[in-house]
Coordinates of C-alpha atoms in Angstrom, one line a residue:
Chain R
X1 CA 149.7 230.3 -85.9
X2 CA 151.2 227.4 -84.0
X3 CA 149.3 224.1 -84.2
X4 CA 148.6 222.2 -81.0
X5 CA 147.1 219.3 -82.8
X6 CA 147.9 218.3 -86.4
X7 CA 146.3 215.2 -87.8
X8 CA 146.9 214.0 -91.4
X9 CA 145.3 211.1 -93.2
X10 CA 144.8 209.1 -90.0
X11 CA 143.5 205.6 -90.5
X12 CA 142.5 202.8 -88.1
X13 CA 140.7 199.5 -88.6
X14 CA 139.7 196.9 -86.1
X15 CA 139.4 193.4 -87.5
X16 CA 138.8 194.5 -91.1
X17 CA 136.2 197.2 -90.1
X18 CA 137.4 200.7 -90.9
X19 CA 136.8 203.0 -87.9
X20 CA 138.8 206.0 -89.2
X21 CA 139.1 206.3 -92.9
X22 CA 141.6 209.1 -93.3
X23 CA 141.0 212.0 -90.9
X24 CA 142.6 215.4 -91.2
X25 CA 142.3 217.9 -88.4
X26 CA 144.3 221.0 -87.4
X27 CA 143.8 222.7 -84.0
X28 CA 145.5 226.0 -83.2
X29 CA 147.0 226.6 -79.8
X30 CA 144.4 227.9 -77.4
X31 CA 141.5 226.8 -79.5
X32 CA 138.6 224.6 -78.4
X33 CA 137.8 222.0 -81.1
X34 CA 134.7 219.9 -80.8
X35 CA 134.4 216.6 -82.6
X36 CA 130.7 216.0 -83.0
X37 CA 129.3 212.7 -84.1
X38 CA 126.9 209.9 -83.3
X39 CA 127.9 206.8 -81.3
X40 CA 130.3 204.6 -83.3
X41 CA 131.5 207.4 -85.5
X42 CA 135.1 206.9 -84.4
X43 CA 135.4 209.7 -81.9
X44 CA 136.9 207.7 -79.0
X45 CA 139.2 205.9 -81.4
X46 CA 140.6 209.2 -82.6
X47 CA 141.1 210.4 -79.0
X48 CA 142.8 207.1 -78.1
X49 CA 145.2 207.5 -81.0
X50 CA 146.0 211.1 -80.2
X51 CA 146.6 210.3 -76.5
X52 CA 149.0 207.4 -77.4
X53 CA 146.7 204.7 -76.1
X54 CA 146.2 203.0 -79.5
X55 CA 148.6 203.0 -82.5
X56 CA 147.2 204.2 -85.8
X57 CA 147.3 202.1 -88.9
X58 CA 148.3 204.9 -91.2
X59 CA 148.7 208.7 -91.4
X60 CA 150.3 210.9 -88.8
X61 CA 149.4 212.9 -85.7
X62 CA 151.4 215.5 -83.9
X63 CA 150.6 217.0 -80.5
X64 CA 152.4 220.1 -79.5
X65 CA 154.8 219.4 -82.3
X66 CA 155.6 215.8 -81.1
X67 CA 154.8 212.8 -83.2
X68 CA 152.3 210.5 -81.4
X69 CA 153.9 207.3 -82.8
X70 CA 157.6 208.1 -82.3
X71 CA 157.7 210.6 -79.5
X72 CA 155.1 209.2 -77.1
X73 CA 157.0 210.2 -74.0
X74 CA 157.0 213.9 -75.0
X75 CA 153.4 213.7 -76.1
X76 CA 152.4 212.3 -72.7
X77 CA 154.2 215.3 -71.1
X78 CA 152.1 217.7 -73.2
X79 CA 148.6 216.2 -72.7
X80 CA 146.0 215.1 -70.2
X81 CA 143.0 213.0 -70.8
X82 CA 139.6 212.8 -69.3
X83 CA 138.1 209.7 -70.7
X84 CA 134.5 208.7 -71.3
X85 CA 134.3 206.9 -68.0
X86 CA 135.3 208.7 -64.8
X87 CA 138.9 207.5 -64.2
X88 CA 139.0 207.8 -60.5
X89 CA 139.5 205.4 -57.7
X90 CA 136.2 205.0 -56.1
X91 CA 137.5 203.6 -52.8
X92 CA 139.8 206.6 -52.3
X93 CA 138.8 210.1 -51.3
X94 CA 138.8 213.0 -53.7
X95 CA 141.9 214.3 -51.9
X96 CA 143.7 211.0 -52.1
X97 CA 142.9 210.7 -55.8
X98 CA 144.3 214.1 -56.5
X99 CA 147.4 213.6 -54.4
X100 CA 148.2 210.3 -56.0
X101 CA 148.0 211.9 -59.5
X102 CA 150.2 214.8 -58.3
X103 CA 152.8 212.4 -57.1
X104 CA 152.6 210.5 -60.4
X105 CA 153.1 213.7 -62.3
X106 CA 156.4 214.2 -60.5
X107 CA 155.5 216.6 -57.7
X108 CA 157.0 216.3 -54.2
X109 CA 154.8 215.6 -51.3
X110 CA 154.6 219.2 -50.3
X111 CA 153.8 220.4 -53.8
X112 CA 151.2 217.7 -54.1
X113 CA 149.5 218.8 -51.0
X114 CA 149.4 222.5 -52.1
X115 CA 148.2 221.7 -55.6
X116 CA 145.5 219.3 -54.3
X117 CA 144.1 221.9 -52.0
X118 CA 144.2 224.5 -54.8
X119 CA 142.3 222.2 -57.2
X120 CA 139.8 221.1 -54.5
X121 CA 138.9 224.7 -53.9
X122 CA 138.7 225.6 -57.6
X123 CA 136.4 222.7 -58.4
X124 CA 134.2 223.4 -55.3
X125 CA 135.1 220.0 -53.8
X126 CA 136.8 221.2 -50.5
X127 CA 133.7 220.2 -48.5
X128 CA 133.8 216.6 -49.8
X129 CA 137.6 216.3 -50.0
X130 CA 137.7 213.5 -47.3
X131 CA 134.8 211.5 -48.6
X132 CA 135.3 208.5 -50.8
X133 CA 134.5 209.2 -54.5
X134 CA 132.1 206.2 -54.4
X135 CA 129.6 208.3 -52.5
X136 CA 129.8 211.2 -55.1
X137 CA 127.1 212.2 -57.6
X138 CA 127.9 211.9 -61.3
X139 CA 128.6 215.6 -61.6
X140 CA 131.0 215.6 -58.6
X141 CA 132.8 212.6 -60.0
X142 CA 133.2 214.4 -63.3
X143 CA 134.6 217.4 -61.4
X144 CA 137.2 215.2 -59.6
X145 CA 138.0 213.6 -62.9
X146 CA 138.6 217.0 -64.6
X147 CA 140.5 218.3 -61.6
X148 CA 142.9 215.3 -61.9
X149 CA 143.4 216.1 -65.6
X150 CA 144.6 219.6 -64.6
X151 CA 147.0 218.4 -61.9
X152 CA 150.1 219.0 -64.0
X153 CA 149.0 221.9 -66.2
X154 CA 149.6 220.2 -69.5
X155 CA 149.0 222.5 -72.5
X156 CA 146.6 220.2 -74.4
X157 CA 143.5 218.7 -72.8
X158 CA 141.4 215.9 -74.3
X159 CA 137.9 215.5 -73.1
X160 CA 136.0 212.4 -74.3
X161 CA 132.3 213.1 -74.0
X162 CA 132.8 215.2 -70.8
X163 CA 129.1 215.7 -70.0
X164 CA 127.5 212.5 -71.1
X165 CA 125.1 211.3 -68.4
X166 CA 125.2 214.6 -66.4
X167 CA 122.1 216.6 -65.4
X168 CA 121.6 220.1 -66.8
X169 CA 123.0 221.9 -63.8
X170 CA 126.2 219.8 -63.7
X171 CA 126.6 220.1 -67.4
X172 CA 126.4 223.9 -67.3
X173 CA 128.9 224.0 -64.4
X174 CA 131.3 221.9 -66.4
X175 CA 130.9 224.2 -69.4
X176 CA 131.8 227.1 -67.3
X177 CA 135.0 225.3 -66.2
X178 CA 135.9 224.4 -69.7
X179 CA 135.4 228.1 -70.8
X180 CA 137.7 229.2 -67.9
X181 CA 140.4 226.7 -69.1
X182 CA 140.2 228.1 -72.6
X183 CA 140.7 231.6 -71.2
X184 CA 143.9 230.4 -69.5
X185 CA 145.3 229.5 -72.8
X186 CA 144.8 225.7 -72.9
X187 CA 144.1 223.9 -76.1
X188 CA 141.0 221.7 -75.7
X189 CA 139.9 218.8 -77.9
X190 CA 136.6 217.4 -76.9
X191 CA 134.1 214.9 -78.4
X192 CA 130.4 215.2 -77.9
X193 CA 127.2 213.9 -79.2
X194 CA 125.4 217.0 -78.0
X195 CA 125.0 219.7 -80.6
X196 CA 124.3 222.3 -78.1
X197 CA 127.5 221.5 -76.3
X198 CA 129.6 221.9 -79.5
X199 CA 127.7 225.1 -80.3
X200 CA 128.3 226.6 -76.8
X201 CA 131.9 225.7 -76.3
X202 CA 133.8 225.2 -79.5
X203 CA 135.7 227.7 -81.6
X204 CA 135.5 225.1 -84.4
X205 CA 133.5 222.0 -84.9
X206 CA 134.3 218.9 -86.9
X207 CA 131.4 216.7 -87.7
X208 CA 132.5 213.1 -87.9
X209 CA 130.5 210.3 -89.4
X210 CA 131.5 206.8 -90.5
X211 CA 135.2 207.5 -89.6
X212 CA 135.5 210.7 -91.7
X213 CA 135.2 214.4 -91.1
X214 CA 132.1 215.3 -93.2
X215 CA 132.1 219.0 -92.3
X216 CA 134.2 221.4 -90.4
X217 CA 133.9 225.0 -89.4
X218 CA 132.4 227.4 -86.8
X219 CA 128.9 226.8 -85.6
X220 CA 127.7 229.6 -87.8
X221 CA 129.4 228.3 -90.8
X222 CA 128.0 224.9 -90.4
X223 CA 124.5 226.3 -89.9
X224 CA 124.9 228.3 -93.0
X225 CA 125.7 225.1 -95.0
X226 CA 122.2 223.8 -94.3
X227 CA 120.6 226.9 -95.8
X228 CA 119.2 230.2 -94.9
X229 CA 116.1 229.5 -93.0
X230 CA 114.4 226.3 -91.9
X231 CA 110.6 225.9 -92.3
X232 CA 109.1 223.8 -89.6
X233 CA 105.7 222.3 -90.3
X234 CA 103.7 220.7 -87.5
X235 CA 100.3 219.2 -87.3
X236 CA 99.1 218.8 -83.8
X237 CA 96.1 216.7 -84.7
X238 CA 98.2 214.2 -86.7
X239 CA 101.1 214.3 -84.3
X240 CA 103.3 215.0 -87.3
X241 CA 106.2 217.4 -88.0
X242 CA 108.7 218.1 -90.7
X243 CA 111.5 220.5 -91.3
X244 CA 112.6 221.8 -94.7
X245 CA 115.7 223.8 -95.4
X246 CA 115.4 226.8 -97.7
X247 CA 117.8 229.4 -99.1
X248 CA 116.0 232.0 -97.0
X249 CA 114.6 234.0 -99.9
X250 CA 110.9 234.9 -100.0
X251 CA 110.6 233.2 -103.4
X252 CA 112.2 230.0 -102.2
X253 CA 110.1 229.8 -99.0
X254 CA 107.0 230.6 -101.0
X255 CA 107.8 227.9 -103.6
X256 CA 108.3 225.3 -100.9
X257 CA 105.1 226.2 -99.1
X258 CA 103.1 226.2 -102.3
X259 CA 104.5 222.9 -103.4
X260 CA 103.8 221.2 -100.0
X261 CA 100.5 222.8 -99.1
X262 CA 98.2 220.4 -100.9
X263 CA 99.8 217.4 -99.2
X264 CA 99.7 218.8 -95.6
X265 CA 97.1 218.1 -92.9
X266 CA 94.6 220.9 -92.7
X267 CA 95.7 222.1 -89.2
X268 CA 99.4 222.4 -90.2
X269 CA 101.2 225.3 -88.6
X270 CA 104.3 226.9 -90.0
X271 CA 107.4 228.4 -88.2
X272 CA 110.3 229.9 -90.0
X273 CA 113.6 229.9 -88.0
X274 CA 117.4 229.9 -88.2
X275 CA 118.8 226.4 -88.6
X276 CA 119.8 224.8 -85.3
X277 CA 122.8 222.5 -84.8
X278 CA 120.3 219.7 -84.9
X279 CA 119.4 220.5 -88.5
X280 CA 123.1 220.6 -89.3
X281 CA 123.8 217.3 -87.6
X282 CA 120.9 215.5 -89.3
X283 CA 121.8 217.0 -92.7
X284 CA 125.4 216.0 -92.5
X285 CA 125.2 212.6 -90.9
X286 CA 122.0 211.2 -92.2
X287 CA 121.3 212.8 -95.6
X288 CA 117.6 212.5 -95.1
X289 CA 115.2 213.9 -97.7
X290 CA 113.6 216.1 -95.1
X291 CA 116.5 218.6 -95.1
X292 CA 117.5 218.6 -98.8
X293 CA 114.8 220.1 -100.9
X294 CA 115.5 220.7 -104.5
Chain P
X1 CA 148.2 227.8 -66.4
X2 CA 150.9 228.0 -68.9
X3 CA 150.5 226.6 -72.4
X4 CA 154.0 225.4 -72.8
X5 CA 155.6 222.0 -72.0
X6 CA 155.1 221.3 -68.4
X7 CA 158.2 221.9 -66.4
X8 CA 157.6 218.8 -64.2
X9 CA 159.9 215.9 -64.7
X10 CA 158.3 212.5 -64.8
X11 CA 158.7 210.7 -61.4
X12 CA 161.4 208.0 -61.0
X13 CA 160.4 204.4 -61.4
X14 CA 160.9 204.0 -57.6
X15 CA 158.6 206.9 -56.8
X16 CA 156.0 205.6 -59.3
X17 CA 156.1 202.1 -57.7
X18 CA 155.9 203.6 -54.2
X19 CA 152.7 205.5 -55.2
X20 CA 151.1 202.4 -56.7
X21 CA 152.1 200.2 -53.8
X22 CA 150.5 202.7 -51.4
X23 CA 147.4 202.9 -53.6
X24 CA 147.0 199.1 -53.6
X25 CA 147.6 198.8 -49.9
X26 CA 145.0 201.5 -49.2
X27 CA 142.5 199.8 -51.5
X28 CA 143.2 196.4 -49.7
X29 CA 142.6 197.9 -46.3
X30 CA 139.3 199.5 -47.5
X31 CA 138.0 196.4 -49.1
X32 CA 136.7 195.2 -45.8
X33 CA 134.9 192.0 -46.9
X34 CA 138.0 190.8 -48.8
X35 CA 140.3 191.7 -45.9
X36 CA 138.1 189.9 -43.4
X37 CA 138.1 186.8 -45.6
X38 CA 141.9 186.9 -45.8
X39 CA 141.9 186.6 -42.0
X40 CA 139.0 184.3 -41.3
X41 CA 139.8 181.8 -44.1
X42 CA 143.2 180.8 -42.6
X43 CA 141.6 180.3 -39.2
X44 CA 138.8 178.2 -40.6
X45 CA 141.0 176.1 -42.8
X46 CA 143.4 175.4 -39.9
X47 CA 140.6 174.3 -37.6
X48 CA 138.9 172.3 -40.4
X49 CA 142.0 170.3 -41.3
X50 CA 143.1 169.8 -37.7
X51 CA 139.8 168.8 -36.1
X52 CA 137.6 167.5 -38.9
X53 CA 140.1 165.8 -41.3
X54 CA 143.0 165.4 -38.9
X55 CA 141.5 162.5 -36.9
X56 CA 140.9 160.4 -40.1
X57 CA 144.2 161.3 -41.8
X58 CA 146.5 160.9 -38.8
X59 CA 144.8 159.0 -36.0
X60 CA 148.0 159.5 -34.0
X61 CA 147.0 163.2 -33.5
X62 CA 150.1 164.8 -34.9
X63 CA 148.3 166.1 -38.0
X64 CA 148.7 169.8 -37.0
X65 CA 152.5 169.6 -37.5
X66 CA 152.1 167.9 -40.8
X67 CA 149.5 170.2 -42.3
X68 CA 150.7 173.7 -41.3
X69 CA 153.0 174.3 -44.3
X70 CA 150.2 173.2 -46.6
X71 CA 147.6 175.5 -45.0
X72 CA 150.1 178.4 -45.3
X73 CA 150.5 177.8 -49.0
X74 CA 146.7 177.1 -49.5
X75 CA 145.9 180.4 -47.8
X76 CA 148.5 182.3 -49.9
X77 CA 146.8 180.8 -52.9
X78 CA 143.4 182.2 -51.9
X79 CA 144.9 185.6 -50.9
X80 CA 146.9 185.9 -54.1
X81 CA 143.8 185.1 -56.2
X82 CA 142.3 188.5 -55.3
X83 CA 145.1 190.0 -57.3
X84 CA 143.6 188.7 -60.5
X85 CA 140.3 190.4 -59.7
X86 CA 142.1 193.7 -58.6
X87 CA 144.2 193.8 -61.8
X88 CA 141.3 193.0 -64.0
X89 CA 139.1 195.7 -62.3
X90 CA 141.8 198.3 -63.1
X91 CA 142.2 197.2 -66.6
X92 CA 138.5 197.3 -67.4
X93 CA 138.0 200.7 -65.6
X94 CA 138.9 204.0 -67.3
X95 CA 141.7 204.5 -64.8
X96 CA 144.2 202.5 -66.7
X97 CA 143.8 204.8 -69.7
X98 CA 144.7 207.8 -67.5
X99 CA 147.8 206.1 -66.2
X100 CA 148.8 205.1 -69.7
X101 CA 148.6 208.7 -70.9
X102 CA 150.9 209.9 -68.1
X103 CA 154.6 209.9 -68.6
X104 CA 155.1 206.9 -66.2
X105 CA 155.7 203.2 -66.6
X106 CA 152.1 202.2 -66.2
X107 CA 152.8 198.5 -65.7
X108 CA 153.7 199.7 -62.2
X109 CA 150.1 199.6 -61.4
X110 CA 150.4 195.8 -61.4
X111 CA 153.5 196.0 -59.2
X112 CA 151.4 197.8 -56.7
X113 CA 148.9 195.0 -56.6
X114 CA 151.6 192.4 -56.2
X115 CA 153.1 194.2 -53.2
X116 CA 149.7 194.6 -51.6
X117 CA 149.1 190.9 -52.1
X118 CA 152.4 190.1 -50.5
X119 CA 151.5 192.2 -47.5
X120 CA 148.0 190.6 -47.2
X121 CA 149.3 187.1 -47.5
X122 CA 152.0 187.6 -44.9
X123 CA 149.3 188.7 -42.5
X124 CA 147.3 185.6 -43.3
X125 CA 150.5 183.5 -42.8
X126 CA 150.9 185.0 -39.4
X127 CA 147.3 184.2 -38.5
X128 CA 147.8 180.6 -39.7
X129 CA 151.0 180.1 -37.6
X130 CA 149.3 181.7 -34.6
X131 CA 146.2 179.5 -34.7
X132 CA 148.5 176.5 -35.5
X133 CA 150.5 177.0 -32.4
X134 CA 147.2 177.1 -30.4
X135 CA 146.0 173.7 -31.9
X136 CA 149.2 171.8 -31.4
X137 CA 151.8 172.9 -34.0
X138 CA 155.2 172.4 -32.4
X139 CA 158.0 173.6 -34.7
X140 CA 161.6 173.2 -33.7
X141 CA 163.3 175.4 -36.2
X142 CA 166.1 177.8 -35.2
X143 CA 165.8 181.6 -35.9
X144 CA 167.7 181.2 -39.1
X145 CA 165.5 178.3 -40.2
X146 CA 162.4 180.5 -39.6
X147 CA 163.8 183.3 -41.7
X148 CA 164.6 180.8 -44.4
X149 CA 161.1 179.4 -44.2
X150 CA 159.6 182.9 -44.4
X151 CA 161.8 183.4 -47.5
X152 CA 160.3 180.4 -49.1
X153 CA 156.8 181.6 -48.3
X154 CA 157.5 185.0 -49.7
X155 CA 158.9 183.5 -52.9
X156 CA 155.8 181.3 -53.3
X157 CA 153.4 184.3 -52.7
X158 CA 155.3 186.4 -55.3
X159 CA 155.2 183.5 -57.8
X160 CA 151.5 182.9 -57.4
X161 CA 150.6 186.6 -57.3
X162 CA 152.5 187.4 -60.5
X163 CA 150.7 184.5 -62.2
X164 CA 147.4 185.8 -60.9
X165 CA 148.3 189.3 -62.2
X166 CA 148.9 187.9 -65.6
X167 CA 145.5 186.1 -65.4
X168 CA 143.9 189.4 -64.4
X169 CA 145.5 191.1 -67.5
X170 CA 144.2 188.5 -70.0
X171 CA 140.8 188.0 -68.4
X172 CA 137.9 189.9 -70.1
X173 CA 136.3 191.0 -66.8
X174 CA 136.9 190.8 -63.1
X175 CA 134.4 187.9 -62.7
X176 CA 136.2 186.0 -65.5
X177 CA 139.5 186.6 -63.7
X178 CA 138.0 185.2 -60.5
X179 CA 136.9 182.1 -62.4
X180 CA 140.2 181.4 -64.1
X181 CA 141.9 181.9 -60.8
X182 CA 140.3 178.8 -59.3
X183 CA 142.5 176.5 -61.4
X184 CA 145.6 177.4 -59.5
X185 CA 143.8 176.8 -56.2
X186 CA 143.7 173.1 -56.8
X187 CA 147.5 172.7 -57.0
X188 CA 148.0 172.4 -53.2
X189 CA 145.6 169.5 -53.0
X190 CA 147.6 167.5 -55.6
X191 CA 150.8 167.8 -53.5
X192 CA 152.2 166.5 -50.3
X193 CA 150.5 169.3 -48.5
X194 CA 147.7 167.3 -46.9
X195 CA 148.5 163.6 -47.3
X196 CA 151.9 161.9 -48.1
X197 CA 152.3 161.3 -51.8
X198 CA 152.8 157.6 -51.2
X199 CA 149.1 157.2 -50.3
X200 CA 148.0 158.4 -53.7
X201 CA 147.4 156.1 -56.8
X202 CA 150.5 155.6 -59.0
X203 CA 149.3 157.8 -61.8
X204 CA 148.8 160.7 -59.5
X205 CA 152.1 160.4 -57.7
X206 CA 153.9 161.6 -60.8
X207 CA 151.8 164.8 -60.9
X208 CA 152.1 165.4 -57.2
X209 CA 155.9 165.0 -57.3
X210 CA 156.6 167.1 -60.3
X211 CA 154.7 170.3 -59.4
X212 CA 156.0 173.3 -57.5
X213 CA 154.0 173.0 -54.3
X214 CA 155.5 169.7 -53.2
X215 CA 159.1 170.7 -53.0
X216 CA 158.1 174.0 -51.3
X217 CA 156.0 172.2 -48.7
X218 CA 158.8 169.7 -48.0
X219 CA 161.3 172.6 -47.7
X220 CA 159.2 174.5 -45.2
X221 CA 158.5 171.2 -43.3
X222 CA 162.2 170.5 -43.2
X223 CA 163.1 174.0 -42.0
X224 CA 160.4 174.2 -39.2
X225 CA 160.1 170.5 -38.2
X226 CA 163.5 169.0 -39.0
X227 CA 162.4 166.5 -41.6
X228 CA 164.9 166.0 -44.4
X229 CA 165.0 168.8 -47.0
X230 CA 167.1 167.1 -49.6
X231 CA 166.9 168.5 -53.1
X232 CA 163.6 170.1 -52.4
X233 CA 165.0 173.6 -51.6
X234 CA 166.6 174.2 -54.9
X235 CA 164.0 172.4 -56.9
X236 CA 161.4 174.6 -55.3
X237 CA 163.5 177.7 -56.0
X238 CA 164.0 176.8 -59.6
X239 CA 160.2 176.2 -60.0
X240 CA 159.5 179.6 -58.5
X241 CA 162.1 181.5 -60.5
X242 CA 161.0 179.9 -63.7
X243 CA 157.3 180.6 -63.1
X244 CA 158.0 184.2 -62.0
X245 CA 159.9 184.8 -65.2
X246 CA 157.1 183.3 -67.3
X247 CA 154.6 185.4 -65.4
X248 CA 156.5 188.6 -65.9
X249 CA 157.0 188.1 -69.6
X250 CA 153.3 187.1 -69.8
X251 CA 152.3 190.2 -67.9
X252 CA 154.4 192.5 -70.1
X253 CA 153.0 191.0 -73.3
X254 CA 149.4 190.9 -72.1
X255 CA 149.6 194.5 -71.0
X256 CA 150.9 195.7 -74.4
X257 CA 148.4 193.6 -76.3
X258 CA 145.5 194.8 -74.2
X259 CA 146.7 198.3 -74.8
X260 CA 146.5 198.0 -78.5
X261 CA 143.0 196.5 -78.5
X262 CA 141.3 199.4 -76.7

């Protein structure tokens, strides 16, 4: 298996504050890897290092086999980045933005025109091609942004919080596009703070907190780490709810319920369900007592 | 889509610059307010200095001839100041990260803004000269002298624009860039642009004489109106060359430093 992204012991501090404290990640070619974590966990810093924007303090990172620190030029020819903020010229039209990026990728005027038309069609932007991006909705802007990233067909795509701030419909549309890109063989590294997004899109998920990968695996594996079944207790009258992880065995669930019953409000209802990514996230990043029952 | 190294070769430096120059020119043309100011301001300043201040400064009525070179440089100053804001806007917006992750020399984005500033300011210069001719400017330069004067103006615009570009790169935000930019706009007032240096107090004469605007003004005046140029031409050229060099080094360093911080 060839690795598209190989990160070993990556460290970065800003002014004495450690942002990345030794990160190891391997992403195979054609895989979608989601880096999941709360704000300030170091997600964007990691993307910035992997895309050559910021130098690391220690450790190494290779993209498509090229070292990020010493072979930046080759790395840049292997990647494209869609950053957290839509990187488009608002005063230019969608078409002009795309053509400019085609030219900057080394295409001739004729190639740029053809590729631009192709991408406008593919991203359902043909109707708005001649309108300034300034007038676009958030979802359309994101589509222009993503279209620009695909101008030069680079093998590795970085998406920094691609759906933050989008409505549900736009988010789903973007997910479909990302799934299509994966089907075409692209390696995609994305960051997100939405569990559902990581769950839906990623082959593997790395949970990052405080500058470290605290857990890694498929969505199912991560859910399994939390336990077998989750008991959810809610009291409508008291506006109160609590989740408790269990091993999933009848004995364990019974034990938990027996132990808690005397302390619960009289109208408490119980639901038993599979753990969601939210449970995983809270368990791995906050270590609250709610999810770890002895 | 092919998951191998893209077969596209990175564009040449010239092609990259051409793309960014075109981008900045398009952005300049679409920023209507700023474009309108670039044309109205020279007209207003020309009329203001000729009719409001002119009578008091030169009761003889020949102030238009004296003040035109100063107005040209003053307007170039205002026009170039926009560059600081444009550069800062690009640096604080996500677009710079996209350029920097592409296999191109991303500092070219600044070159684009400098070229657009040059174009904008040459238009403004044309407006100043047009209005000046209407209000009594009577130059007697030959064609060659006009070309030389234009060369001096271009040199001045480039010098100032690169300085503003550097300011745009170090400023934390576009509004901060706009604020810092004001400092340079005072230079023309402390020169021989509007009043002869001899009329200033002693302590100010030193400042006025030993700054880049005065030799440039005197050179343009000499070329267009036949006053003695003397050493002013080469002193002005040395000032500009030195300042451009400083600005370029400053831009390069600021660009790299800024990059590491984000």
